[in-house]
Tab-separated table of C-alpha atoms in Angstrom:
chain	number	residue	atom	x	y	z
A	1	UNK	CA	-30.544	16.732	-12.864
A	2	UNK	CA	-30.998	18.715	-16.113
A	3	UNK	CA	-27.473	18.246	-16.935
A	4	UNK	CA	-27.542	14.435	-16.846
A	5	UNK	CA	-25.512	13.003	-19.852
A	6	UNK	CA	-24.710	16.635	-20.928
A	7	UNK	CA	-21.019	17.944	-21.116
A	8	UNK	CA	-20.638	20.260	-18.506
A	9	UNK	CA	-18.607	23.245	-18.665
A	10	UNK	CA	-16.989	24.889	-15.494
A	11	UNK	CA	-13.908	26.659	-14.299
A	12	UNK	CA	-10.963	24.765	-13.569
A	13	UNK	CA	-7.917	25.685	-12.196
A	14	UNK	CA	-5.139	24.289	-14.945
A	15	UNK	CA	-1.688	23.317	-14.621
A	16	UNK	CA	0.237	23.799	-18.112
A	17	UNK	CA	3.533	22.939	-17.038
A	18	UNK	CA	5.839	22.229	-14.045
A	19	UNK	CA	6.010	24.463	-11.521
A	20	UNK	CA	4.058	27.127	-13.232
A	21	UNK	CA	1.195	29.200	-11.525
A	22	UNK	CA	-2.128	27.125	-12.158
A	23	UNK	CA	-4.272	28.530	-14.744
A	24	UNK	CA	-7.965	29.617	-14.277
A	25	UNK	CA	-10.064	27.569	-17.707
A	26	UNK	CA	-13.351	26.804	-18.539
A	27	UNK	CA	-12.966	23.229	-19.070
A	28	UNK	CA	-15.219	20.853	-20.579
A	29	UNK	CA	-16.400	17.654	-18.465
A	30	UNK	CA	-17.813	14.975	-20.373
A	31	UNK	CA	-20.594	12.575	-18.478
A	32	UNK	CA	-19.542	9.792	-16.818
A	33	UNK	CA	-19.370	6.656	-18.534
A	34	UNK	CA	-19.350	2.976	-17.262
A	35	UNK	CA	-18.610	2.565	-12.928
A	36	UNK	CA	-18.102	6.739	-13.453
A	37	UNK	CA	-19.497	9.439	-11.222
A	38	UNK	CA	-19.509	13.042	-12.191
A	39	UNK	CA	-19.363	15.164	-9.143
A	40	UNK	CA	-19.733	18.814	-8.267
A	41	UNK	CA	-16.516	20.074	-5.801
A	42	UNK	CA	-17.758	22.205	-3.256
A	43	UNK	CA	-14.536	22.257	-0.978
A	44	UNK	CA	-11.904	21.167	-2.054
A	45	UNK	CA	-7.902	20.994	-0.085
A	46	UNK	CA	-4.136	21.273	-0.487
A	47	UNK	CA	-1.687	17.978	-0.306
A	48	UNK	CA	1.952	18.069	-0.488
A	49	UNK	CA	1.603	15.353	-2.975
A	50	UNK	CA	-0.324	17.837	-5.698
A	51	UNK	CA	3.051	20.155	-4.894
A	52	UNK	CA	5.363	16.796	-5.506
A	53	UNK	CA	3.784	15.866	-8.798
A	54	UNK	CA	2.954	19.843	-10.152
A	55	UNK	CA	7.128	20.294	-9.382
A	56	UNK	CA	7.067	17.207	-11.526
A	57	UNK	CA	10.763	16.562	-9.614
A	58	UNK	CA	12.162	12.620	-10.192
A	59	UNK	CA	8.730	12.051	-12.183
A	60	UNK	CA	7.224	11.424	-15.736
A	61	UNK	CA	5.646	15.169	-16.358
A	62	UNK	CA	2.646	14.668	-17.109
A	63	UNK	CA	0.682	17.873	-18.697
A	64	UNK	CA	-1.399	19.919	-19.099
A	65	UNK	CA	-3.336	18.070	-15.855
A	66	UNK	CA	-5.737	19.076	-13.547
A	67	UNK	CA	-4.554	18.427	-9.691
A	68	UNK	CA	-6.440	18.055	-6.539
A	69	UNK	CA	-7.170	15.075	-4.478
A	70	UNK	CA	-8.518	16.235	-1.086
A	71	UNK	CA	-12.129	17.648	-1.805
A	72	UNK	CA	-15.876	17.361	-0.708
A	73	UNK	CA	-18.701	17.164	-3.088
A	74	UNK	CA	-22.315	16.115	-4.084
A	75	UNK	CA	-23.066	13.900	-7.200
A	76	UNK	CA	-24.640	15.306	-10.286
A	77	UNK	CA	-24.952	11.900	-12.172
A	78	UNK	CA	-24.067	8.138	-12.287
A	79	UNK	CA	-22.790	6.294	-15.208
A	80	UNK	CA	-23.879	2.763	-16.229
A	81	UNK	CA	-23.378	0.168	-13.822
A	82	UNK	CA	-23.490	2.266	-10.786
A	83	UNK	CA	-25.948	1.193	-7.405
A	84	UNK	CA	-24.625	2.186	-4.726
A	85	UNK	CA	-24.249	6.482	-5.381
A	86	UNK	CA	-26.984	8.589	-6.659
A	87	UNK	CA	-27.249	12.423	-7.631
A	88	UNK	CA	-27.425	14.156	-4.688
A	89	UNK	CA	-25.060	12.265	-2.415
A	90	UNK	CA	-22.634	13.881	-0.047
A	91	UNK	CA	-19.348	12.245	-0.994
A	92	UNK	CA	-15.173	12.270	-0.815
A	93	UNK	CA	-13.437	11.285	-3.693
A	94	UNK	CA	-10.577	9.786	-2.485
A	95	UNK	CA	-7.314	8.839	-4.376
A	96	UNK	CA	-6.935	5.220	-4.015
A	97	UNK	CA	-9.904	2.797	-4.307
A	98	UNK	CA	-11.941	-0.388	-3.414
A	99	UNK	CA	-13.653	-2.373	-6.372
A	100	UNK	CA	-14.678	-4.943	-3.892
A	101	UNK	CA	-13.913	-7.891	-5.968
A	102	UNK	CA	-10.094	-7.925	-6.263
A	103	UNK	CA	-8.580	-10.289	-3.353
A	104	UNK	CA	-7.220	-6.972	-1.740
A	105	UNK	CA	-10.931	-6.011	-1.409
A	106	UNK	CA	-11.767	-9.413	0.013
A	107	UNK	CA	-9.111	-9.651	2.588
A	108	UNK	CA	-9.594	-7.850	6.108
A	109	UNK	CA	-6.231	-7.315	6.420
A	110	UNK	CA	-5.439	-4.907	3.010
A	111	UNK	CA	-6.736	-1.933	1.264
A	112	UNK	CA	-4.508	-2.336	-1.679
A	113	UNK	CA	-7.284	-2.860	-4.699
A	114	UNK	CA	-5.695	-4.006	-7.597
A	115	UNK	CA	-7.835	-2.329	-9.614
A	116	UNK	CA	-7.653	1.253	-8.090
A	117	UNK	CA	-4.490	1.730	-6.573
A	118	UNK	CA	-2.903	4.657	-6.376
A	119	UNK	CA	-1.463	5.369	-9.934
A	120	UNK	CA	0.587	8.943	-10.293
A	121	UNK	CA	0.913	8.255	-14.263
A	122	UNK	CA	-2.415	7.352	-15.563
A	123	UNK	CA	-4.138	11.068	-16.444
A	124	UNK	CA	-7.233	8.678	-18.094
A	125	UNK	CA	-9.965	7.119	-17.117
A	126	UNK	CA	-9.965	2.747	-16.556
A	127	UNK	CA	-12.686	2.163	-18.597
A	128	UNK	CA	-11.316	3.681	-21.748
A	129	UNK	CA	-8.309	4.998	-21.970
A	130	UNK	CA	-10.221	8.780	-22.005
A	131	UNK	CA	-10.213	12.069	-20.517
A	132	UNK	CA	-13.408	13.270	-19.361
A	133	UNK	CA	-11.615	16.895	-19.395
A	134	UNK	CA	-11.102	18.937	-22.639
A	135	UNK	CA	-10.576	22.500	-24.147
A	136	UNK	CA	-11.295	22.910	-26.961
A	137	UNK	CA	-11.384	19.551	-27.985
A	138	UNK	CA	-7.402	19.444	-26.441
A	139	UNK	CA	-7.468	16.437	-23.659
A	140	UNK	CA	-6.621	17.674	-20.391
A	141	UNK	CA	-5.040	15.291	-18.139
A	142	UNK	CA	-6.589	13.476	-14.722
A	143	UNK	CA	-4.394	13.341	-11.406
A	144	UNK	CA	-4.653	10.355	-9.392
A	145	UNK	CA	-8.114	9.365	-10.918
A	146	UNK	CA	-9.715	12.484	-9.029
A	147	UNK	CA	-8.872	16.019	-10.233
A	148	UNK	CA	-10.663	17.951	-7.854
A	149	UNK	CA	-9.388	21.384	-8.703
A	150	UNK	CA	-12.534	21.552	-11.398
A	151	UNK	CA	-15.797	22.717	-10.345
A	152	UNK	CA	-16.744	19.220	-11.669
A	153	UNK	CA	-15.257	16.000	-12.119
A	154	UNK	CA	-15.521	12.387	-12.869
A	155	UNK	CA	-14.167	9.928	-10.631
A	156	UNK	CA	-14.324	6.057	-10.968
A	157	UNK	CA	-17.367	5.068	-8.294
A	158	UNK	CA	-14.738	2.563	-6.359
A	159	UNK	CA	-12.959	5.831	-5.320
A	160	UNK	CA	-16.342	7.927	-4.235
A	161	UNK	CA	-16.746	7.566	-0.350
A	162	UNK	CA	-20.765	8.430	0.175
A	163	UNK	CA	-20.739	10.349	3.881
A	164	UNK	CA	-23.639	11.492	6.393
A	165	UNK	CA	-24.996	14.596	4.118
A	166	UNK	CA	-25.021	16.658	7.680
A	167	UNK	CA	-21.375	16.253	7.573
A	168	UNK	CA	-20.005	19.691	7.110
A	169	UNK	CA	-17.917	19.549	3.644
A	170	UNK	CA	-15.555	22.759	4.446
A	171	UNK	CA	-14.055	20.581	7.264
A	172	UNK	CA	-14.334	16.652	6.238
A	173	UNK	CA	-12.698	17.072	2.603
A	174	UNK	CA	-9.434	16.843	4.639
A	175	UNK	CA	-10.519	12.979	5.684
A	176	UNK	CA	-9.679	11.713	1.871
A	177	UNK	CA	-6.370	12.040	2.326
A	178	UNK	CA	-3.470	13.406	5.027
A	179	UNK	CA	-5.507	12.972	7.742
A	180	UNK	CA	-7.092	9.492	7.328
A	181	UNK	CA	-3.292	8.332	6.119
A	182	UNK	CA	-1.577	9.797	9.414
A	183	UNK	CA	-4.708	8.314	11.734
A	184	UNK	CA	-4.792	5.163	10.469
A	185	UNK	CA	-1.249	4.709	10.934
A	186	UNK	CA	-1.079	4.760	14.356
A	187	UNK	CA	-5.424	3.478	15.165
A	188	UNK	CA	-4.850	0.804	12.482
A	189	UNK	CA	-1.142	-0.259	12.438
A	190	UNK	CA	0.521	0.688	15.042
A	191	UNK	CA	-1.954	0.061	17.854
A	192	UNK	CA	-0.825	2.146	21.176
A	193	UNK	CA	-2.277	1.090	23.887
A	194	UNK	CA	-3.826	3.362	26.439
A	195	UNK	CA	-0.329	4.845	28.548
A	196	UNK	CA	2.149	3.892	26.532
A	197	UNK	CA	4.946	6.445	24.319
A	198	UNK	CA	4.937	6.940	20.900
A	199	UNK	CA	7.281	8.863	18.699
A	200	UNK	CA	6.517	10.741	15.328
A	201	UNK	CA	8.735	11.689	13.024
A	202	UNK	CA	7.430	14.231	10.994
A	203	UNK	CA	4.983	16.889	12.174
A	204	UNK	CA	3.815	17.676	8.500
A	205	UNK	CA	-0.096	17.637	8.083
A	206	UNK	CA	0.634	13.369	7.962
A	207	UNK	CA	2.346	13.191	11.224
A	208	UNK	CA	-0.102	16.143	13.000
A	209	UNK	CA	-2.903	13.094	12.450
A	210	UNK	CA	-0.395	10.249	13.602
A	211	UNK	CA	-0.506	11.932	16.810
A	212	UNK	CA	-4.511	12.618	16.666
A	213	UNK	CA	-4.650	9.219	16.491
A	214	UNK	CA	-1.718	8.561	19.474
A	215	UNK	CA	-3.913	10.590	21.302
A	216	UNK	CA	-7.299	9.258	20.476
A	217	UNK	CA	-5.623	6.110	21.832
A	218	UNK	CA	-4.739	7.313	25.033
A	219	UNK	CA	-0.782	7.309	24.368
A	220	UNK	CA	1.015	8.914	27.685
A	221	UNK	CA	3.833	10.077	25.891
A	222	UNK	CA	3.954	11.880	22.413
A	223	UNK	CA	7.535	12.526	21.397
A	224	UNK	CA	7.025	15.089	18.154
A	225	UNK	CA	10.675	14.460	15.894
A	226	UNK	CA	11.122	17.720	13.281
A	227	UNK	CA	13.815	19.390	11.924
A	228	UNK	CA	11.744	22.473	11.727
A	229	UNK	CA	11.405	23.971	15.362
A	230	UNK	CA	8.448	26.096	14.420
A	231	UNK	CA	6.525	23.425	14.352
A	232	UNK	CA	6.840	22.164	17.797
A	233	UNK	CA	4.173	25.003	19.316
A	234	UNK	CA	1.367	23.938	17.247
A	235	UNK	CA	1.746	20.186	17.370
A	236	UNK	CA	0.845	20.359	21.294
A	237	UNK	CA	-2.581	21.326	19.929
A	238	UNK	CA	-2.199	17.209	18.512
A	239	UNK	CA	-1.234	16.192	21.671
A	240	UNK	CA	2.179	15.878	21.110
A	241	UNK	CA	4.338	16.318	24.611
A	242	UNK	CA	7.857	16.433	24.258
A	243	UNK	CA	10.422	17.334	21.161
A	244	UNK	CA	12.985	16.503	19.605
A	245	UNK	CA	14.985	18.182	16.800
A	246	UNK	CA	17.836	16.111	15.578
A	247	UNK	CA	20.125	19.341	15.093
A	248	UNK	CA	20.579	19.994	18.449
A	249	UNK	CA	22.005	16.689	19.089
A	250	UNK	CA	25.679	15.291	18.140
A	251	UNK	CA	24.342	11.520	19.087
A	252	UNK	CA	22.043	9.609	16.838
A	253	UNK	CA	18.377	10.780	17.100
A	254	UNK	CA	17.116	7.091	18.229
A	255	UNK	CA	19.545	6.479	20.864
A	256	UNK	CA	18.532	9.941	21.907
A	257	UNK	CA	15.133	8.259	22.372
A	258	UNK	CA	15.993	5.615	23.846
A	259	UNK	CA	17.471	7.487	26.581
A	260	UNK	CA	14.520	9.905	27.312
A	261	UNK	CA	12.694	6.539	27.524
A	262	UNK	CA	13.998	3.951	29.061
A	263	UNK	CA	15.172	2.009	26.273
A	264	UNK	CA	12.841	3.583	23.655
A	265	UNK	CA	9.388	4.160	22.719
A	266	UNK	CA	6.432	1.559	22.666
A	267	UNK	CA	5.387	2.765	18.882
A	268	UNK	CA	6.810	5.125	16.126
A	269	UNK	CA	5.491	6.276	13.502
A	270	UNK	CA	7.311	7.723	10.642
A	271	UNK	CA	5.914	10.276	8.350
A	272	UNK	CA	8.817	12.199	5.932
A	273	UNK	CA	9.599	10.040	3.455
A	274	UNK	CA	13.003	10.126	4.277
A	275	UNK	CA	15.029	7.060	4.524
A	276	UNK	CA	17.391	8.029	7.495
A	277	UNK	CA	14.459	9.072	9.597
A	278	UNK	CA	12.547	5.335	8.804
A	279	UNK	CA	15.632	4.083	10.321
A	280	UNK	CA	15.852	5.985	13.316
A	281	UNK	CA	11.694	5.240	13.864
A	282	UNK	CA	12.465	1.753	13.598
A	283	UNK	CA	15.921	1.667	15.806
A	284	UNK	CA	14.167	4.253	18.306
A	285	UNK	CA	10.785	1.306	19.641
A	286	UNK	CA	11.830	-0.638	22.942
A	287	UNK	CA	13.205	-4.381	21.938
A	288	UNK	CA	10.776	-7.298	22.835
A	289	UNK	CA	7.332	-5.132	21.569
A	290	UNK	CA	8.380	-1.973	20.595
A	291	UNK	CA	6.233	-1.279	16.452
A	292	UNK	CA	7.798	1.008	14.375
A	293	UNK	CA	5.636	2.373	11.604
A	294	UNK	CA	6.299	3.379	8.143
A	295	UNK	CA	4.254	6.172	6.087
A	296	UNK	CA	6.521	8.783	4.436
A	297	UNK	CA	7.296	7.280	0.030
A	298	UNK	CA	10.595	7.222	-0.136
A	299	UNK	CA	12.507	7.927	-3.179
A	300	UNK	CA	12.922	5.413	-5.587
A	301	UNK	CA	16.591	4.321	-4.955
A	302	UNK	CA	16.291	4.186	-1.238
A	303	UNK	CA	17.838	1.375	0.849
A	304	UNK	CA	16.607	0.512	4.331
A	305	UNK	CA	19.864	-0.480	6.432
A	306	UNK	CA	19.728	-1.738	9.780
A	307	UNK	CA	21.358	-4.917	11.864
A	308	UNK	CA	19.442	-7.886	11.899
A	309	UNK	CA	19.574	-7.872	15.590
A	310	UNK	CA	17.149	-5.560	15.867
A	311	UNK	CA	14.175	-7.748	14.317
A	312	UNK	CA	15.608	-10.796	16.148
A	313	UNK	CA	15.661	-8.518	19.328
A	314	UNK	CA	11.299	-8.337	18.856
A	315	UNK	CA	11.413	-5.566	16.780
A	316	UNK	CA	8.816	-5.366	14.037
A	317	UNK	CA	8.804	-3.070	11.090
A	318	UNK	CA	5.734	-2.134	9.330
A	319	UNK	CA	4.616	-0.212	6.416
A	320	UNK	CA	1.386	1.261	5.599
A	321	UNK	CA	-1.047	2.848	2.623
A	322	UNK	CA	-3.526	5.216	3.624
A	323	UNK	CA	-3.474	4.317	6.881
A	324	UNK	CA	-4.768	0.390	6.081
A	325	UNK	CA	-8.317	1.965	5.691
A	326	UNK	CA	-10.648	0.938	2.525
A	327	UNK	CA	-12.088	3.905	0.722
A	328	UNK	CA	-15.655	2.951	0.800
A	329	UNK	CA	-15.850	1.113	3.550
A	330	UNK	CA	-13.930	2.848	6.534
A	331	UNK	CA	-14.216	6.714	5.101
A	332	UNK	CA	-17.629	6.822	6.143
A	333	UNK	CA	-16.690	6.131	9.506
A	334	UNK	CA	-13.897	8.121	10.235
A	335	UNK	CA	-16.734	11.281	9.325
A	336	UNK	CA	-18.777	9.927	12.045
A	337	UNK	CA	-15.987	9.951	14.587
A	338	UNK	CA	-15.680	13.779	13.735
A	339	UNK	CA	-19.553	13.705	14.046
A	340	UNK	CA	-19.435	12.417	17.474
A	341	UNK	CA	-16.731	15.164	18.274
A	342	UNK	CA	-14.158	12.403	18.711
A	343	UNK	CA	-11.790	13.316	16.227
A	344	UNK	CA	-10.796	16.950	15.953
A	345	UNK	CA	-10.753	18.477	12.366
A	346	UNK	CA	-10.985	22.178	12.878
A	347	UNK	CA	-7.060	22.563	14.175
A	348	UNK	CA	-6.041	21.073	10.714
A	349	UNK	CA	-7.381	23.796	8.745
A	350	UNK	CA	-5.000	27.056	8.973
A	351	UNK	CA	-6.192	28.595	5.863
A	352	UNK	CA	-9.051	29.437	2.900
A	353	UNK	CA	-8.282	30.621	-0.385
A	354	UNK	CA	-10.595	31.562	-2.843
A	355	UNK	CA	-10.986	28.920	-6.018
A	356	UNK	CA	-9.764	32.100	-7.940
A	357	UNK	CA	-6.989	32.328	-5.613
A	358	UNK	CA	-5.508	28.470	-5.564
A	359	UNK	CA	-2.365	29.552	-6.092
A	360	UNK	CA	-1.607	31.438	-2.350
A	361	UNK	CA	-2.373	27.783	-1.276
A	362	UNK	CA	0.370	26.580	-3.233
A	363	UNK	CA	2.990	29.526	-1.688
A	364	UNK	CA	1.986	28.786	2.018
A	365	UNK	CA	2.406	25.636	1.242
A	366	UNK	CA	5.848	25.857	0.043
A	367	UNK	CA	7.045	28.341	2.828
A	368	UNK	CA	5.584	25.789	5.508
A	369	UNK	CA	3.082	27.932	6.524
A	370	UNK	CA	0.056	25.981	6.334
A	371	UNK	CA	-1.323	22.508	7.492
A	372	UNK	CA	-4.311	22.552	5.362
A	373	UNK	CA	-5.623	25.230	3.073
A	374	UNK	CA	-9.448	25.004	2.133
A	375	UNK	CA	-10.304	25.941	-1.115
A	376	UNK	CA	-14.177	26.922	-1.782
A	377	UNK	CA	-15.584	26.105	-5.170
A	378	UNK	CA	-17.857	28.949	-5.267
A	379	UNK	CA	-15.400	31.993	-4.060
């Protein structure tokens, strides 16, 4: 492309400080230099986590800094080093990533790269300590190595997931986060087998795609746990069949469970983040198989509490990071089971904002109004 090794400037939507209103900028993107793609966002979404770290609450701030983490694009050009992308790819950046030479990368059994794990502090790139944003020759910080609120940006290659270019990027953008997290939970970790009852706590866009996956798996039973009742109507759309809210009950939510089930669910999967609800997932699975699931961060001076007879009782605890799938390898494929119309996308998305207009994303987010807002580059 003519603007190979070029800066490259392009609107951007800013954030100057916590909790303020993001600021439309014409930001400067420099090329991208060694294991670097720069790539042009044509879609890109709305995680809770961009509203966590942007409310900069129990955090380092960390500003001025461009969000965004959920997004669709095509690359514009390659840095040094780089084989396996090319300008013109279809790909998902994705926030977490797969060098494929750490022993993380090697092993079957993790996604954890050493190398590109999730990191919430670092607003540079790896390879030298840079920004590849600027204004005005003021560095503007990166967000989880992918910044996707910019019209263009540079991501390390080990986070770029290259996808079938038929793929529709207005729906799979969603894929490089919430939903493959939530899916892979229960397809990857918590295994249901086909008729058995699975619980999830936490019917946030993360717990909508727990059940997708319960029932892509054929679960009989869906047991939807929220403190929010209006959330119960649209999480039958996710195959969820029964409710719970632990308000209307004066006995603890998992015995609760237990009851409606016979001595409690097969699997549970739990997706707020809150440390009382991991409990009840775990206390709430049937003794002698029963998998409880962990997905919601905690905060940082949590304690997990709970009798040692219940892990001698057959029991077993698990946690998980982005749903145990590897960037590179396993993104790919969870686009083809949307391809194949096995994996529903479409009910996730509740609302598009114009790029202009990224900030109504952030209010229906924070009045629970939407699952997933899709933000078009070009509107």
């Amino acid at each position: 492309m003519s603007t190979t090794g070029q800066i490259i400037r392009c609107k951007a939507a800013v954030a100057w400080e916590a909790g303020k209103p993001l600021v439309m900028a014409e930001v400067e993107v420099a090329p991208p230099q060694k294991h670097e793609v720069r790539i042009k966002i044509l879609f890109t979404s709305l995680c809770h986590t961009d509203i966590y770290f942007w409310e900069a609450k129990g955090q380092t701030p960390l500003f001025p800094r461009i969000f965004g983490h959920e997004a669709g694009g095509i690359v514009e050009s390659v840095g040094e080093g780089v084989t396996d992308l090319q300008p013109g790819d279809h790909v998902l950046p994705v926030f977490t990533g797969e060098c494929g030479d750490c022993r993380h990368c090697h092993s079957e059994e993790s996604n954890m790269c050493d190398l590109l794990r999730i990191n919430t502090e670092r607003g540079v790139m790896i390879h030298d300590g840079e920004s590849r944003f600027s204004i005005n020759g003021k560095p503007i910080y990166h967000f989880v190595g992918t910044s996707t609120f910019s019209e263009y940006t540079v991501v390390h290659s080990g986070q770029v997931a290259k996808i079938n270019p038929d793929a529709p990027l207005d729906k799979v953008c969603i894929v490089s986060c919430g939903l493959s997290t939530g899916l892979g939970a229960t397809l990857n970790v918590a295994k249901p087998k086909k008729g058995q009852s699975v619980a999830i706590f936490g019917l946030g866009a993360v717990g909508l795609a727990a059940a997708e996956g319960a029932r892509i798996a054929g679960a009989f039973r869906v047991i939807g746990v929220d403190l929010n009742p209006k959330r119960f109507d649209e999480a039958k759309k996710f195959g969820v069949t029964e409710f719970v809210n632990p308000k209307d009950h004066d006995k603890p939510v998992q015995q609760v469970i237990a009851e409606m089930t016979d001595g409690g669910v097969d699997r549970s999967v739990e997706c707020t983040g809150s440390v009382q609800a991991m409990i009840q997932a775990f206390e709430c699975v049937h003794d002698g198989w029963g998998v409880a699931v962990l997905v919601g961060v905690p905060s940082k001076d949590d304690a997990f509490k709970s009798h040692p007879m219940n892990f001698l009782n057959e029991r077993t605890l698990k946690g998980t990071f982005f749903g145990n799938y590897k960037p590179k390898t396993d993104i790919p494929g969870i686009v083809e089971m949307y391809m194949n119309k096995e994996l529903e996308l479409e009910k996730f998305i509740t609302h598009t904002v114009p790029f202009s207009g990224i900030n109504k994303a952030f209010d229906y987010m924070l009045k629970g109004e939407s699952i997933r807002c899709i933000i078009p580059m070009g509107a």
